[in-house]
Coordinates of C-alpha atoms in Angstrom, one line a residue:
X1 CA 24.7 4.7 16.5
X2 CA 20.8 3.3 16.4
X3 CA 19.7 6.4 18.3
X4 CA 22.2 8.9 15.6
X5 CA 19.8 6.7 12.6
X6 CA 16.9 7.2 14.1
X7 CA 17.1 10.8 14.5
X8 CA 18.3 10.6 10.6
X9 CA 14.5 9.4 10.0
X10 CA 12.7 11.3 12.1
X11 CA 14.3 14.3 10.8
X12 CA 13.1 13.0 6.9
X13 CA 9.6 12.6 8.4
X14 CA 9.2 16.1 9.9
X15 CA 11.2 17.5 7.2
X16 CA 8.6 16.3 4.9
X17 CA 5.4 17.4 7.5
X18 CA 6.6 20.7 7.5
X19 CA 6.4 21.0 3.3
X20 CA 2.4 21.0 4.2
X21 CA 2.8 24.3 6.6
X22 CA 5.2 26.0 3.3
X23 CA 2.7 24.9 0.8
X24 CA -0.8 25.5 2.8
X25 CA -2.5 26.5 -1.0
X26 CA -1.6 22.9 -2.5
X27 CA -2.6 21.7 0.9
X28 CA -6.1 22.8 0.6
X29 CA -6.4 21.9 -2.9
X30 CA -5.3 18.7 -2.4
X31 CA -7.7 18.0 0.1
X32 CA -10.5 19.6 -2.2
X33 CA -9.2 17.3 -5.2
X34 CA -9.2 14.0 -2.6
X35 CA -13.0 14.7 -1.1
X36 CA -14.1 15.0 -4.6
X37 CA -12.3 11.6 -5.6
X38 CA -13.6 9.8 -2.0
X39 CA -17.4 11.5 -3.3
X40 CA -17.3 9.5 -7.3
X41 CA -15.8 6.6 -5.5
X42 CA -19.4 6.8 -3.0
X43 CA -21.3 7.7 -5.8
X44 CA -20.1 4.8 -7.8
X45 CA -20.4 2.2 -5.3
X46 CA -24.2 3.8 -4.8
X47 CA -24.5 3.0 -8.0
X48 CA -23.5 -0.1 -8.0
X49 CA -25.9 -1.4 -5.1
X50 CA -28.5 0.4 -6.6
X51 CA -28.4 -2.0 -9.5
X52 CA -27.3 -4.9 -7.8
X53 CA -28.2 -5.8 -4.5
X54 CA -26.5 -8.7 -4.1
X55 CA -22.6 -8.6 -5.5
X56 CA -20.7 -11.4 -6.1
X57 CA -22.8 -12.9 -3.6
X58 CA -21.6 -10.3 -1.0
X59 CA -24.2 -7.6 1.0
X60 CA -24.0 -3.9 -0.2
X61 CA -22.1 -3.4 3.0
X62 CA -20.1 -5.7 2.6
X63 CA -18.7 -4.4 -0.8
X64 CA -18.6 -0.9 0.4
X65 CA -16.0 -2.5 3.3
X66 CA -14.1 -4.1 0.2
X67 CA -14.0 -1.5 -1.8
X68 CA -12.6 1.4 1.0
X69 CA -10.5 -0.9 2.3
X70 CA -8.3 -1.7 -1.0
X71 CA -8.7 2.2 -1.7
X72 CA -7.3 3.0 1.3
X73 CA -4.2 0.6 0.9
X74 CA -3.7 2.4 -2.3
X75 CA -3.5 5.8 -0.4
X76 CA -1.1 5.1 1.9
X77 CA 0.8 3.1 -0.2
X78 CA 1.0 6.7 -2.7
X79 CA 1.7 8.5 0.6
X80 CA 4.3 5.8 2.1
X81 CA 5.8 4.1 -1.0
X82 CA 6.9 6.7 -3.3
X83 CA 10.5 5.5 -3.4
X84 CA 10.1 1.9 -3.7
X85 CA 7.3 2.5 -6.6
X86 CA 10.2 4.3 -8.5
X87 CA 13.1 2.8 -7.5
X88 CA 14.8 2.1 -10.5
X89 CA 13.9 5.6 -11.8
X90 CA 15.1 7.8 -9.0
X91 CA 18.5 5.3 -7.2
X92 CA 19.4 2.6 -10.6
X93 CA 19.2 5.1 -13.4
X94 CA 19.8 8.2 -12.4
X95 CA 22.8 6.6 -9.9
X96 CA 21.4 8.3 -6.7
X97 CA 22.0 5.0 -4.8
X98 CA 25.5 5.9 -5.1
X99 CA 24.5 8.7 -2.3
X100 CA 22.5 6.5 -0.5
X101 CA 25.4 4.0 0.3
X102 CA 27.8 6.4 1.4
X103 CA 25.2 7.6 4.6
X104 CA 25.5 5.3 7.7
X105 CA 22.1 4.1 7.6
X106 CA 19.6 1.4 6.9
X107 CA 19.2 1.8 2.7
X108 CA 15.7 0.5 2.3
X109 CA 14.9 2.5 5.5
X110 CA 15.8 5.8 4.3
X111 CA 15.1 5.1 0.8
X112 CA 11.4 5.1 2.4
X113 CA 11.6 8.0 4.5
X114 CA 13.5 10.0 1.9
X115 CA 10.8 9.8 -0.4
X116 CA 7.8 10.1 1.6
X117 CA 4.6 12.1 -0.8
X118 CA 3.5 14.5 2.2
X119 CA 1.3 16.1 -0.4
X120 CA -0.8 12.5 -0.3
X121 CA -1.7 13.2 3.7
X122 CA -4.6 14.4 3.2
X123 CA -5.8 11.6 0.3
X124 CA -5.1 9.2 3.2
X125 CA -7.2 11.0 6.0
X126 CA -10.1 11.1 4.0
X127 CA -10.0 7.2 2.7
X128 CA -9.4 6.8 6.4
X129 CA -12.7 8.1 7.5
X130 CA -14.5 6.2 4.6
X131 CA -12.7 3.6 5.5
X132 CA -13.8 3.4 9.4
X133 CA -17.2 4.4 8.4
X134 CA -17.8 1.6 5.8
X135 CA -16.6 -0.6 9.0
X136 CA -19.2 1.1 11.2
X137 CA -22.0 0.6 8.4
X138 CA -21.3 -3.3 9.4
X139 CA -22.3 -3.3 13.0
X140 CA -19.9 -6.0 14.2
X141 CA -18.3 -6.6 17.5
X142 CA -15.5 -3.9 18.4
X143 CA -12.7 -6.7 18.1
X144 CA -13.9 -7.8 15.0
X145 CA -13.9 -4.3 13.5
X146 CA -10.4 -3.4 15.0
X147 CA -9.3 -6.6 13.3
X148 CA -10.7 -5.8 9.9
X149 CA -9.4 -2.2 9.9
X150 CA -5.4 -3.8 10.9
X151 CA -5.6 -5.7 8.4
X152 CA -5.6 -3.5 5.5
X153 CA -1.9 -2.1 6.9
X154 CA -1.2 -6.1 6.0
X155 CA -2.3 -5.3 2.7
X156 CA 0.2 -2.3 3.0
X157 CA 3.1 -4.8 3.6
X158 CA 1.8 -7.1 1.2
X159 CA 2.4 -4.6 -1.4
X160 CA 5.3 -3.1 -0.3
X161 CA 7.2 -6.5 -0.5
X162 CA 5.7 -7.4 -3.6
X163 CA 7.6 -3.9 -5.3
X164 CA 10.6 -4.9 -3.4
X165 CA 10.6 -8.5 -5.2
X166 CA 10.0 -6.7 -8.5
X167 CA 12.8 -3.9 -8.0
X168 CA 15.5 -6.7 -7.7
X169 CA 14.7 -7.0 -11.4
X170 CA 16.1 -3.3 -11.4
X171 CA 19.6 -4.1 -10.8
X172 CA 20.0 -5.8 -14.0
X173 CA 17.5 -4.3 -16.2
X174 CA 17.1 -0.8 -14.9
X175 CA 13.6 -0.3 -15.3
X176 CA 10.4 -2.0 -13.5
X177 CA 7.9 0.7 -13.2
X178 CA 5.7 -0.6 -15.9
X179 CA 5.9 -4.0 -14.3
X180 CA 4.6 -2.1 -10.6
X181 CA 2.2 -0.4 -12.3
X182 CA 1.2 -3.4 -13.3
X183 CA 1.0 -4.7 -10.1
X184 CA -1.1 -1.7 -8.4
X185 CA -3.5 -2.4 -11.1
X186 CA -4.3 -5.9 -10.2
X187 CA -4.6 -4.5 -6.2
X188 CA -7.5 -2.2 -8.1
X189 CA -9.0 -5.5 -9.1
X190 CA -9.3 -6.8 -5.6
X191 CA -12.0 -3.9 -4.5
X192 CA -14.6 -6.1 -5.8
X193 CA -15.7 -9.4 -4.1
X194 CA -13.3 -12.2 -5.6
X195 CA -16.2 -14.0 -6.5
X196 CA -16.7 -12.3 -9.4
X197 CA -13.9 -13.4 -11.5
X198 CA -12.3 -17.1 -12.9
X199 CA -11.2 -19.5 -10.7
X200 CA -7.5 -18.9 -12.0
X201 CA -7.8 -15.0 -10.9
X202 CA -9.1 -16.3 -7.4
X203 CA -6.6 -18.2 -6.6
X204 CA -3.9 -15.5 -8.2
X205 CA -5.2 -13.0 -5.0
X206 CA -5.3 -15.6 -2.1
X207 CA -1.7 -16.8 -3.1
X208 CA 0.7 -15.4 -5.4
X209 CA -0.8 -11.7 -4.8
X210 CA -2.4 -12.0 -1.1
X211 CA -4.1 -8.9 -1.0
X212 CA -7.7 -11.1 -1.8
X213 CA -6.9 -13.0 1.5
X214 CA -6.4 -9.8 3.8
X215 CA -9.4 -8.3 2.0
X216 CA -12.0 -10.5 0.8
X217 CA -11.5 -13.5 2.9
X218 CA -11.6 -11.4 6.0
X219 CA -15.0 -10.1 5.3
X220 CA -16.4 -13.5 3.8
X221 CA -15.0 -15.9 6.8
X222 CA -16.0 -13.4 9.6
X223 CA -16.7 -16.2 11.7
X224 CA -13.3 -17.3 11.6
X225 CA -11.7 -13.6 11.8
X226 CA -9.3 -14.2 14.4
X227 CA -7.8 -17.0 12.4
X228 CA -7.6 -15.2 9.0
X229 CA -5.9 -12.1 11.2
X230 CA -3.4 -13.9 12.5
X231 CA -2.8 -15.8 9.0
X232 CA -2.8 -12.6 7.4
X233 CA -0.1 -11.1 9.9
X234 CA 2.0 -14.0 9.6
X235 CA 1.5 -14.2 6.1
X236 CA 2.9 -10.3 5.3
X237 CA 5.4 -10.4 8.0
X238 CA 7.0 -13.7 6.5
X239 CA 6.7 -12.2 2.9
X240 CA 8.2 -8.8 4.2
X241 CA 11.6 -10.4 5.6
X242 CA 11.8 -12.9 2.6
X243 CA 11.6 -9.7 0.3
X244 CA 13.7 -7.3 2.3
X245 CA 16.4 -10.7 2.4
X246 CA 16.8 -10.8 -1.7
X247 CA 16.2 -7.2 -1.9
X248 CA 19.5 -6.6 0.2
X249 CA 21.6 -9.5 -1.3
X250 CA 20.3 -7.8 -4.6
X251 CA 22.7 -4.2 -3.9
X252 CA 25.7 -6.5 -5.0
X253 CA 24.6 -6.6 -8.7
X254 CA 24.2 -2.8 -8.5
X255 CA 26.3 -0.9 -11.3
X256 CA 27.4 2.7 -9.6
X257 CA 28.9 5.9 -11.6
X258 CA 32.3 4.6 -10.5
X259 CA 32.1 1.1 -11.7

């Protein structure tokens, strides 16, 4: 039965791949549209450090690091998260959950693999490359470096779990995109160094909304790296199950076509 839901999934996945080989046009503009995007994001941060060569207290390196590695979240996050961003939209309103719990598979898993933005592949390649560049551009220690890059798919958790504690709202309500949006637009907030804002909005990102301890902490402590990766892993992980746990309980309060 595991190996019949797996092949379910996998079949989603390369069901959505091959949309890139049918739509090779969109493909290419696409990638156009996301090199220009990456090159305004460069230029601004040039900008930037041209004015200030000290931000928030953090090295012009350092805030490059910061501000690819929040971007990139944000990529695969558009690429990854598409269903759980919209949730109430597409499976609460419009009653497609109704489908959903009639297959003999894991929802939230196939809600995820289901709705999968393909288009957003190549937005997340090139965010990748900045992204392992603007780690280069700090000359650390190969372990350091691999730690810093893993811990931006943390910050991927992180924010997946954070919509999932927000959709439960759904059930009852029926709409939380503005309250996600919301919520991606404080992760925007985190590309520059922490430093920068009130205490209040500090403490906000290292606790309520971790994203400022996978990102900024990590490049401030670097010292301490090892600890704040394994803190950081532990940290998503136990926020993840907590928020797949009350996401799952929250199906019962779900109000289907036929109720």
């Amino acid at each position: 039965f595991l190996e019949a839901e797996m092949g379910i999934y996998i079949k989603l996945f390369f069901a959505k791949l091959s949309m890139l080989k049918m739509y090779k046009k969109d493909f290419y503009l696409g990638l156009i549209s996301c090199i220009i995007k990456a090159l305004i994001s460069i230029f601004l941060i040039d900008f930037i450090l041209d004015n200030f060569e000290i931000v928030g207290g953090m090295e012009g390196d350092k805030v490059a690091f910061l501000y690819f590695f929040i971007t990139f979240i944000q990529a695969v996050s558009s690429m990854v998260l598409p269903g759980i961003i919209s949730f109430t939209g597409i499976y609460i309103r419009d009653a497609e959950l109704d489908m959903v719990l009639l297959k003999p598979v894991n929802k939230l898993v196939y809600i995820v693999f289901e709705n999968i933005d393909i288009k957003e592949f190549p937005n997340v390649m090139v965010n990748l490359g900045i992204f392992i560049l603007s780690i280069i551009r700090l000359n650390l220690p190969i372990s350091v470096a691999i730690m810093l890059f893993l811990e931006s798919f943390a910050g991927v958790l992180i924010v997946f779990s954070l919509c999932l504690l927000i959709n439960i709202l759904g059930f009852r309500y029926k709409e939380t995109l503005m309250p996600i949006k919301f919520l991606f637009a404080l992760v925007d907030m985190c590309k520059y160094p922490l430093s920068i804002y009130n205490p209040v909005i500090k403490i906000l990102f290292m606790t309520v909304i971790p994203i400022g301890l996978v990102s900024y902490w990590g490049i401030v402590q670097m010292d301490n790296i090892a600890w704040i990766f394994m803190l950081s892993v532990v940290i998503s992980a136990m926020l993840m199950l907590v928020c797949v746990y009350l996401f799952e309980k929250a199906f019962r309060l779900y109000e289907s076509t036929g109720s």
